XYZ file of C-alpha atoms in Angstrom:
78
model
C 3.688 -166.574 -23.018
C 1.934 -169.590 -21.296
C 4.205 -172.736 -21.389
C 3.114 -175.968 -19.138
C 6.247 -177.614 -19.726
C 8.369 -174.606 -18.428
C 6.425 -174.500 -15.474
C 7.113 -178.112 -14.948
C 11.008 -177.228 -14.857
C 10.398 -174.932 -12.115
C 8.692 -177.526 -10.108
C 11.504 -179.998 -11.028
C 14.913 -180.520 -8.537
C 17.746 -180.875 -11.613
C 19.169 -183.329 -10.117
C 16.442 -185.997 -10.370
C 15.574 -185.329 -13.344
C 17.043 -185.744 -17.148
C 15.751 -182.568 -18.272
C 12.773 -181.497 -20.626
C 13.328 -180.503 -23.669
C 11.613 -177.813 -25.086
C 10.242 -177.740 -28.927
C 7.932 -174.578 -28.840
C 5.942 -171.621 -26.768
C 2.545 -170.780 -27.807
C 0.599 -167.857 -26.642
C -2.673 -168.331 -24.743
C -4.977 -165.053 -25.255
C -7.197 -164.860 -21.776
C -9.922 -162.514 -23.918
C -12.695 -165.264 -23.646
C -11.508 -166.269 -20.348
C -13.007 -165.918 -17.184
C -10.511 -165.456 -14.126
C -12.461 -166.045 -10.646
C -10.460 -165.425 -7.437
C -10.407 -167.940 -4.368
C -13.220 -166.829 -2.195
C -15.834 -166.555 -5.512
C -14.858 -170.182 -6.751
C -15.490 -171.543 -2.960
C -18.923 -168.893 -2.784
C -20.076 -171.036 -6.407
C -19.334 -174.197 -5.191
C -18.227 -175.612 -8.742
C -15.347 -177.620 -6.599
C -15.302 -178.915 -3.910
C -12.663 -181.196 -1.880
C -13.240 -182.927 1.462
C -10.669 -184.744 3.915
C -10.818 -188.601 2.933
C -12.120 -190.406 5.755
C -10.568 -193.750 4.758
C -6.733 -194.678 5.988
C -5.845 -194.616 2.339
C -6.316 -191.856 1.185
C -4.521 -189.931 4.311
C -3.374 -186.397 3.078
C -5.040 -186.182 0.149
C -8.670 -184.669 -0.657
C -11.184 -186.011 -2.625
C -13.532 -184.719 -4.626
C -17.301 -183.610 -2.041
C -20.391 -182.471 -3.704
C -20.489 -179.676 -6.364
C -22.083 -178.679 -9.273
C -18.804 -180.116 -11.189
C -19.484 -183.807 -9.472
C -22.966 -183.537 -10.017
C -22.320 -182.572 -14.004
C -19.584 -185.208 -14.257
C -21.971 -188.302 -13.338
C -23.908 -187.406 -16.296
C -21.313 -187.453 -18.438
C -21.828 -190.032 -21.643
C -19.503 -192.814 -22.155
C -17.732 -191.917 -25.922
């Protein structure tokens, strides 16, 4: 069973937080999913993150040339 807001509780401190109530589980079926492990994704170069260069954005990558940032500026507007 696949549940994002469970694994949002186990990110959580109790103590700062209210709690999450949760209304339902649902099953996610991986059968027409394709897993690809860390060094494959980086080989394919869908992602890609680089350091920011700007004072900013300190810590915190940002999205470098890949296929995905070269698909998503061709996106249409809805």
């Amino acid at each position: 069973m696949y549940n994002e807001q469970s694994r949002a509780l186990d990110q959580q401190d109790s103590s700062f937080s209210p709690g999450i109530t949760l209304h339902s589980l649902t099953e996610l079926r991986l059968s027409g999913c394709l897993v690809l492990d860390p060094c494959t994704l980086s080989a394919l170069q869908i992602f890609h993150k680089e350091r920011h260069a700007s004072q900013m954005g300190l810590g915190q990558p940002k999205e470098g040339f890949s296929l995905f940032t070269l698909l998503q500026r061709c996106v249409t507007q809805m």
